[in-house]
């Protein structure tokens, strides 16, 4: 160390070279600085399991409950009482949490709901965990931030749009003042038949609600071709994600209204609504008589 060939990065930890530390070395230094029994966690742990698309400048380490929290730039620590073999892999090096637990922690610790949802869906799509593993890990972990959102994201990734309650979209449609659509309309295309989630034939408008992006590029390509066929046949199409249906309902309602206004729907709809009200008043007056 005195000659400059090695370097002491913190108390009790020596690096046997004098160059800049790699990402892996910084993670290992952070882990060695923490109490025995600690483990890399969250996005830091997932990086060692080849979780692609999520660069993380910080090192996340999970500590045994009550352990001292070391202070070091770039180190973020959390406590946990569940650090047994079911959650921390006993053989992998560096010591880190299993992927299912890492995904839950990463989604719970991140800054916003959208990023948390993306983490869960990407983890399932990349095959790091499945719904059963995440369910068991959440049961052991207990209470955590965004628990409901994590469950919803798992359902979307595993089941697609079938996991989305239809009443969520129908509630938005009613608040927007729009008529009831036809559901799962069967349409014939050049390569076979397919179904449209919601269709208004009078306005020539259709809405598709998508769950998590498809795992296979062939399926995604098929969806794109189907959307093109819908447009070629003259329909106007809106596409919403299941996340938007649950958490961005004002935006969904606004886009639905503007689509119907662009199709000249206001006059026709208002006329039908006034006629329906007149008929309702007439029926009431007859009943009173």
Tab-separated table of C-alpha atoms in Angstrom:
chain	number	residue	atom	x	y	z
A	1	UNK	CA	0.000	0.000	0.000
A	2	UNK	CA	2.818	2.397	0.867
A	3	UNK	CA	4.531	1.788	-2.467
A	4	UNK	CA	1.274	2.379	-4.341
A	5	UNK	CA	0.951	-1.087	-5.858
A	6	UNK	CA	-2.145	-1.848	-3.745
A	7	UNK	CA	-4.846	0.431	-2.382
A	8	UNK	CA	-6.953	0.562	0.757
A	9	UNK	CA	-10.436	1.613	-0.268
A	10	UNK	CA	-11.911	1.503	3.235
A	11	UNK	CA	-11.106	0.132	6.660
A	12	UNK	CA	-10.455	-3.615	6.515
A	13	UNK	CA	-10.633	-3.889	2.701
A	14	UNK	CA	-7.556	-3.899	0.445
A	15	UNK	CA	-7.603	-4.010	-3.361
A	16	UNK	CA	-4.571	-5.765	-4.838
A	17	UNK	CA	-4.043	-3.317	-7.694
A	18	UNK	CA	-3.764	0.443	-8.008
A	19	UNK	CA	-6.194	1.083	-10.882
A	20	UNK	CA	-9.827	2.170	-10.883
A	21	UNK	CA	-12.270	-0.360	-9.470
A	22	UNK	CA	-14.660	-2.193	-11.796
A	23	UNK	CA	-18.384	-2.404	-11.111
A	24	UNK	CA	-17.960	-5.929	-9.730
A	25	UNK	CA	-15.124	-4.818	-7.435
A	26	UNK	CA	-17.169	-1.905	-6.114
A	27	UNK	CA	-20.034	-4.290	-5.346
A	28	UNK	CA	-17.709	-6.677	-3.549
A	29	UNK	CA	-16.161	-3.853	-1.519
A	30	UNK	CA	-19.646	-2.705	-0.487
A	31	UNK	CA	-20.565	-6.242	0.565
A	32	UNK	CA	-17.346	-6.747	2.568
A	33	UNK	CA	-17.947	-3.457	4.333
A	34	UNK	CA	-21.288	-4.703	5.682
A	35	UNK	CA	-22.054	-7.069	8.558
A	36	UNK	CA	-21.644	-10.859	8.194
A	37	UNK	CA	-24.728	-12.440	6.663
A	38	UNK	CA	-25.366	-9.489	4.332
A	39	UNK	CA	-26.076	-10.034	0.631
A	40	UNK	CA	-26.231	-8.070	-2.574
A	41	UNK	CA	-29.853	-7.365	-3.386
A	42	UNK	CA	-32.244	-5.691	-5.790
A	43	UNK	CA	-30.880	-4.574	-9.151
A	44	UNK	CA	-27.300	-5.174	-7.974
A	45	UNK	CA	-28.022	-8.853	-7.389
A	46	UNK	CA	-30.017	-9.161	-10.609
A	47	UNK	CA	-27.061	-7.888	-12.658
A	48	UNK	CA	-25.149	-11.072	-11.716
A	49	UNK	CA	-28.087	-13.144	-12.942
A	50	UNK	CA	-27.843	-11.458	-16.372
A	51	UNK	CA	-30.812	-9.165	-15.947
A	52	UNK	CA	-30.577	-7.059	-19.105
A	53	UNK	CA	-31.630	-3.456	-19.658
A	54	UNK	CA	-31.258	-2.027	-16.156
A	55	UNK	CA	-27.967	-0.270	-15.444
A	56	UNK	CA	-27.543	0.686	-11.808
A	57	UNK	CA	-24.776	3.031	-10.519
A	58	UNK	CA	-25.420	2.167	-6.858
A	59	UNK	CA	-24.733	-0.989	-4.877
A	60	UNK	CA	-27.762	-2.376	-3.032
A	61	UNK	CA	-26.968	-4.536	-0.003
A	62	UNK	CA	-29.460	-6.124	2.365
A	63	UNK	CA	-28.369	-6.435	6.006
A	64	UNK	CA	-29.531	-8.669	8.861
A	65	UNK	CA	-32.079	-6.868	11.010
A	66	UNK	CA	-30.379	-4.465	13.434
A	67	UNK	CA	-26.903	-4.589	11.845
A	68	UNK	CA	-24.899	-1.357	11.609
A	69	UNK	CA	-25.360	0.540	8.391
A	70	UNK	CA	-21.980	1.535	6.948
A	71	UNK	CA	-21.752	4.891	5.246
A	72	UNK	CA	-20.129	4.865	1.836
A	73	UNK	CA	-20.845	6.793	-1.352
A	74	UNK	CA	-22.850	4.689	-3.769
A	75	UNK	CA	-23.924	2.148	-1.135
A	76	UNK	CA	-27.623	1.769	-0.308
A	77	UNK	CA	-28.587	-0.617	2.486
A	78	UNK	CA	-31.820	-2.141	3.750
A	79	UNK	CA	-32.632	-4.431	6.679
A	80	UNK	CA	-34.423	-7.770	6.512
A	81	UNK	CA	-35.279	-10.644	8.845
A	82	UNK	CA	-35.598	-13.104	5.950
A	83	UNK	CA	-32.097	-13.930	4.716
A	84	UNK	CA	-32.208	-17.722	4.816
A	85	UNK	CA	-31.355	-20.138	2.022
A	86	UNK	CA	-34.817	-19.712	0.494
A	87	UNK	CA	-34.055	-16.053	-0.239
A	88	UNK	CA	-30.243	-15.916	-0.398
A	89	UNK	CA	-28.452	-18.455	-2.568
A	90	UNK	CA	-25.990	-20.367	-0.338
A	91	UNK	CA	-23.492	-21.171	-3.116
A	92	UNK	CA	-23.343	-18.264	-5.521
A	93	UNK	CA	-20.517	-15.748	-5.314
A	94	UNK	CA	-20.759	-12.916	-4.525
A	95	UNK	CA	-23.401	-13.655	-1.910
A	96	UNK	CA	-26.728	-12.378	-3.227
A	97	UNK	CA	-30.467	-12.832	-3.031
A	98	UNK	CA	-32.274	-15.171	-5.396
A	99	UNK	CA	-33.844	-13.603	-8.523
A	100	UNK	CA	-37.479	-13.714	-7.323
A	101	UNK	CA	-36.587	-11.946	-4.079
A	102	UNK	CA	-34.331	-9.513	-5.955
A	103	UNK	CA	-37.147	-8.544	-8.318
A	104	UNK	CA	-39.525	-7.859	-5.433
A	105	UNK	CA	-36.922	-5.802	-3.570
A	106	UNK	CA	-35.974	-3.822	-6.668
A	107	UNK	CA	-39.624	-3.011	-7.419
A	108	UNK	CA	-40.238	-2.051	-3.803
A	109	UNK	CA	-37.162	0.191	-3.517
A	110	UNK	CA	-37.295	2.067	-6.846
A	111	UNK	CA	-38.582	5.621	-7.259
A	112	UNK	CA	-41.892	5.218	-9.103
A	113	UNK	CA	-44.637	2.738	-9.962
A	114	UNK	CA	-43.949	2.649	-13.696
A	115	UNK	CA	-40.316	1.640	-13.188
A	116	UNK	CA	-41.342	-0.962	-10.600
A	117	UNK	CA	-43.817	-2.514	-13.019
A	118	UNK	CA	-41.191	-2.585	-15.769
A	119	UNK	CA	-38.746	-4.415	-13.495
A	120	UNK	CA	-41.231	-7.168	-12.616
A	121	UNK	CA	-42.421	-7.716	-16.175
A	122	UNK	CA	-38.882	-7.709	-17.596
A	123	UNK	CA	-37.739	-10.217	-14.969
A	124	UNK	CA	-40.524	-12.634	-15.885
A	125	UNK	CA	-39.988	-12.143	-19.597
A	126	UNK	CA	-36.259	-12.852	-19.265
A	127	UNK	CA	-36.987	-16.070	-17.387
A	128	UNK	CA	-35.377	-15.081	-14.085
A	129	UNK	CA	-38.482	-16.069	-12.107
A	130	UNK	CA	-42.094	-17.108	-12.541
A	131	UNK	CA	-45.364	-16.284	-10.808
A	132	UNK	CA	-45.050	-19.147	-8.293
A	133	UNK	CA	-41.528	-18.158	-7.203
A	134	UNK	CA	-42.498	-14.522	-6.775
A	135	UNK	CA	-45.602	-15.508	-4.807
A	136	UNK	CA	-43.553	-17.626	-2.393
A	137	UNK	CA	-40.900	-14.915	-2.042
A	138	UNK	CA	-43.566	-12.294	-1.287
A	139	UNK	CA	-45.159	-14.562	1.300
A	140	UNK	CA	-41.843	-14.918	3.126
A	141	UNK	CA	-40.965	-11.259	2.798
A	142	UNK	CA	-44.263	-10.009	4.194
A	143	UNK	CA	-45.331	-6.377	3.916
A	144	UNK	CA	-43.593	-4.315	1.266
A	145	UNK	CA	-44.166	-1.223	-0.818
A	146	UNK	CA	-46.171	-1.666	-4.048
A	147	UNK	CA	-47.331	-5.148	-3.114
A	148	UNK	CA	-50.578	-4.785	-5.077
A	149	UNK	CA	-48.756	-3.335	-8.087
A	150	UNK	CA	-46.257	-6.211	-8.082
A	151	UNK	CA	-49.111	-8.744	-8.048
A	152	UNK	CA	-50.874	-6.928	-10.887
A	153	UNK	CA	-47.665	-6.841	-12.926
A	154	UNK	CA	-47.127	-10.580	-12.452
A	155	UNK	CA	-50.692	-11.284	-13.591
A	156	UNK	CA	-50.238	-9.093	-16.649
A	157	UNK	CA	-46.939	-10.726	-17.590
A	158	UNK	CA	-48.293	-14.244	-17.112
A	159	UNK	CA	-51.808	-13.839	-18.436
A	160	UNK	CA	-51.833	-10.816	-20.721
A	161	UNK	CA	-55.088	-8.967	-21.161
A	162	UNK	CA	-57.172	-11.858	-19.834
A	163	UNK	CA	-55.947	-10.898	-16.356
A	164	UNK	CA	-57.405	-7.372	-16.658
A	165	UNK	CA	-60.902	-7.019	-15.166
A	166	UNK	CA	-63.217	-5.822	-17.911
A	167	UNK	CA	-65.063	-3.599	-15.477
A	168	UNK	CA	-61.984	-1.326	-15.169
A	169	UNK	CA	-62.234	-0.316	-18.808
A	170	UNK	CA	-66.022	-0.208	-18.656
A	171	UNK	CA	-65.879	2.189	-15.706
A	172	UNK	CA	-63.648	4.520	-17.728
A	173	UNK	CA	-65.985	4.249	-20.704
A	174	UNK	CA	-69.008	5.170	-18.584
A	175	UNK	CA	-67.256	8.141	-16.976
A	176	UNK	CA	-66.295	9.347	-20.463
A	177	UNK	CA	-69.995	9.297	-21.384
A	178	UNK	CA	-69.556	6.844	-24.242
A	179	UNK	CA	-71.973	4.098	-25.317
A	180	UNK	CA	-71.419	0.439	-24.567
A	181	UNK	CA	-69.100	-1.288	-27.092
A	182	UNK	CA	-69.351	-4.745	-28.610
A	183	UNK	CA	-66.858	-7.115	-26.948
A	184	UNK	CA	-64.552	-9.598	-28.665
A	185	UNK	CA	-65.860	-8.939	-32.158
A	186	UNK	CA	-64.709	-11.649	-34.579
A	187	UNK	CA	-63.066	-10.194	-37.681
A	188	UNK	CA	-61.767	-12.043	-40.728
A	189	UNK	CA	-58.298	-11.130	-41.989
A	190	UNK	CA	-56.036	-12.383	-44.783
A	191	UNK	CA	-54.306	-14.820	-42.411
A	192	UNK	CA	-57.365	-15.986	-40.469
A	193	UNK	CA	-59.795	-14.676	-37.872
A	194	UNK	CA	-58.985	-12.524	-34.878
A	195	UNK	CA	-60.920	-10.780	-32.128
A	196	UNK	CA	-61.145	-7.085	-31.233
A	197	UNK	CA	-61.355	-6.218	-27.531
A	198	UNK	CA	-63.925	-3.412	-27.843
A	199	UNK	CA	-65.645	-2.093	-30.967
A	200	UNK	CA	-68.156	0.688	-31.697
A	201	UNK	CA	-69.535	-0.100	-35.143
A	202	UNK	CA	-71.480	3.182	-35.485
A	203	UNK	CA	-68.357	5.263	-34.862
A	204	UNK	CA	-66.095	2.756	-36.633
A	205	UNK	CA	-63.736	2.813	-33.640
A	206	UNK	CA	-61.984	-0.089	-31.947
A	207	UNK	CA	-59.907	-0.290	-28.765
A	208	UNK	CA	-57.238	-2.845	-27.963
A	209	UNK	CA	-55.959	-3.318	-24.406
A	210	UNK	CA	-52.556	-4.952	-24.204
A	211	UNK	CA	-51.018	-6.697	-21.229
A	212	UNK	CA	-47.256	-7.154	-20.941
A	213	UNK	CA	-45.314	-7.085	-24.217
A	214	UNK	CA	-45.224	-10.540	-25.783
A	215	UNK	CA	-42.194	-12.699	-25.101
A	216	UNK	CA	-41.906	-13.972	-28.652
A	217	UNK	CA	-41.069	-11.656	-31.520
A	218	UNK	CA	-43.364	-13.697	-33.785
A	219	UNK	CA	-46.375	-12.895	-31.588
A	220	UNK	CA	-45.473	-9.216	-31.463
A	221	UNK	CA	-45.135	-9.169	-35.244
A	222	UNK	CA	-48.545	-10.828	-35.557
A	223	UNK	CA	-50.112	-8.118	-33.378
A	224	UNK	CA	-48.573	-5.404	-35.538
A	225	UNK	CA	-49.954	-7.012	-38.703
A	226	UNK	CA	-53.372	-7.295	-37.099
A	227	UNK	CA	-53.324	-3.593	-36.171
A	228	UNK	CA	-52.446	-2.758	-39.768
A	229	UNK	CA	-55.378	-4.838	-41.030
A	230	UNK	CA	-57.726	-2.982	-38.695
A	231	UNK	CA	-56.551	0.345	-40.127
A	232	UNK	CA	-56.710	-0.895	-43.743
A	233	UNK	CA	-60.335	-1.913	-43.226
A	234	UNK	CA	-61.158	1.680	-42.269
A	235	UNK	CA	-61.418	1.450	-38.506
A	236	UNK	CA	-59.788	3.939	-36.171
A	237	UNK	CA	-57.908	2.097	-33.443
A	238	UNK	CA	-56.702	3.102	-29.981
A	239	UNK	CA	-54.271	0.914	-28.043
A	240	UNK	CA	-53.942	1.101	-24.252
A	241	UNK	CA	-51.760	-0.863	-21.872
A	242	UNK	CA	-53.289	-2.598	-18.875
A	243	UNK	CA	-51.149	-0.316	-16.698
A	244	UNK	CA	-52.840	2.737	-18.223
A	245	UNK	CA	-56.274	1.198	-17.655
A	246	UNK	CA	-55.495	0.830	-13.954
A	247	UNK	CA	-53.351	3.850	-13.167
A	248	UNK	CA	-53.825	6.483	-15.908
A	249	UNK	CA	-57.576	6.437	-16.273
A	250	UNK	CA	-57.927	10.198	-16.841
A	251	UNK	CA	-55.604	9.976	-19.851
A	252	UNK	CA	-57.469	6.963	-21.241
A	253	UNK	CA	-60.836	8.713	-20.863
A	254	UNK	CA	-59.499	11.887	-22.495
A	255	UNK	CA	-58.140	10.003	-25.522
A	256	UNK	CA	-61.374	8.056	-25.894
A	257	UNK	CA	-63.426	11.268	-25.896
A	258	UNK	CA	-61.145	12.970	-28.412
A	259	UNK	CA	-61.256	9.968	-30.719
A	260	UNK	CA	-65.061	9.999	-30.719
A	261	UNK	CA	-65.143	13.757	-31.244
A	262	UNK	CA	-62.750	13.389	-34.177
A	263	UNK	CA	-65.163	10.855	-35.675
A	264	UNK	CA	-68.057	13.354	-35.458
A	265	UNK	CA	-69.732	11.394	-32.708
A	266	UNK	CA	-70.847	14.323	-30.542
A	267	UNK	CA	-73.946	15.270	-32.531
A	268	UNK	CA	-75.169	11.730	-33.053
A	269	UNK	CA	-74.532	10.722	-29.478
A	270	UNK	CA	-76.121	13.840	-27.990
A	271	UNK	CA	-79.204	13.318	-30.165
A	272	UNK	CA	-79.529	9.707	-29.002
A	273	UNK	CA	-78.998	10.716	-25.398
A	274	UNK	CA	-81.705	13.413	-25.573
A	275	UNK	CA	-84.066	10.922	-27.219
A	276	UNK	CA	-83.363	8.389	-24.478
A	277	UNK	CA	-84.052	11.003	-21.796
A	278	UNK	CA	-87.322	12.013	-23.456
A	279	UNK	CA	-88.398	8.384	-23.640
A	280	UNK	CA	-87.493	7.912	-19.982
A	281	UNK	CA	-89.526	10.984	-18.940
A	282	UNK	CA	-92.446	9.753	-21.015
A	283	UNK	CA	-92.380	6.367	-19.341
A	284	UNK	CA	-92.258	7.981	-15.901
A	285	UNK	CA	-95.217	10.242	-16.684
A	286	UNK	CA	-97.220	7.246	-17.941
A	287	UNK	CA	-96.428	5.345	-14.748
A	288	UNK	CA	-97.560	8.272	-12.627
A	289	UNK	CA	-100.767	8.539	-14.624
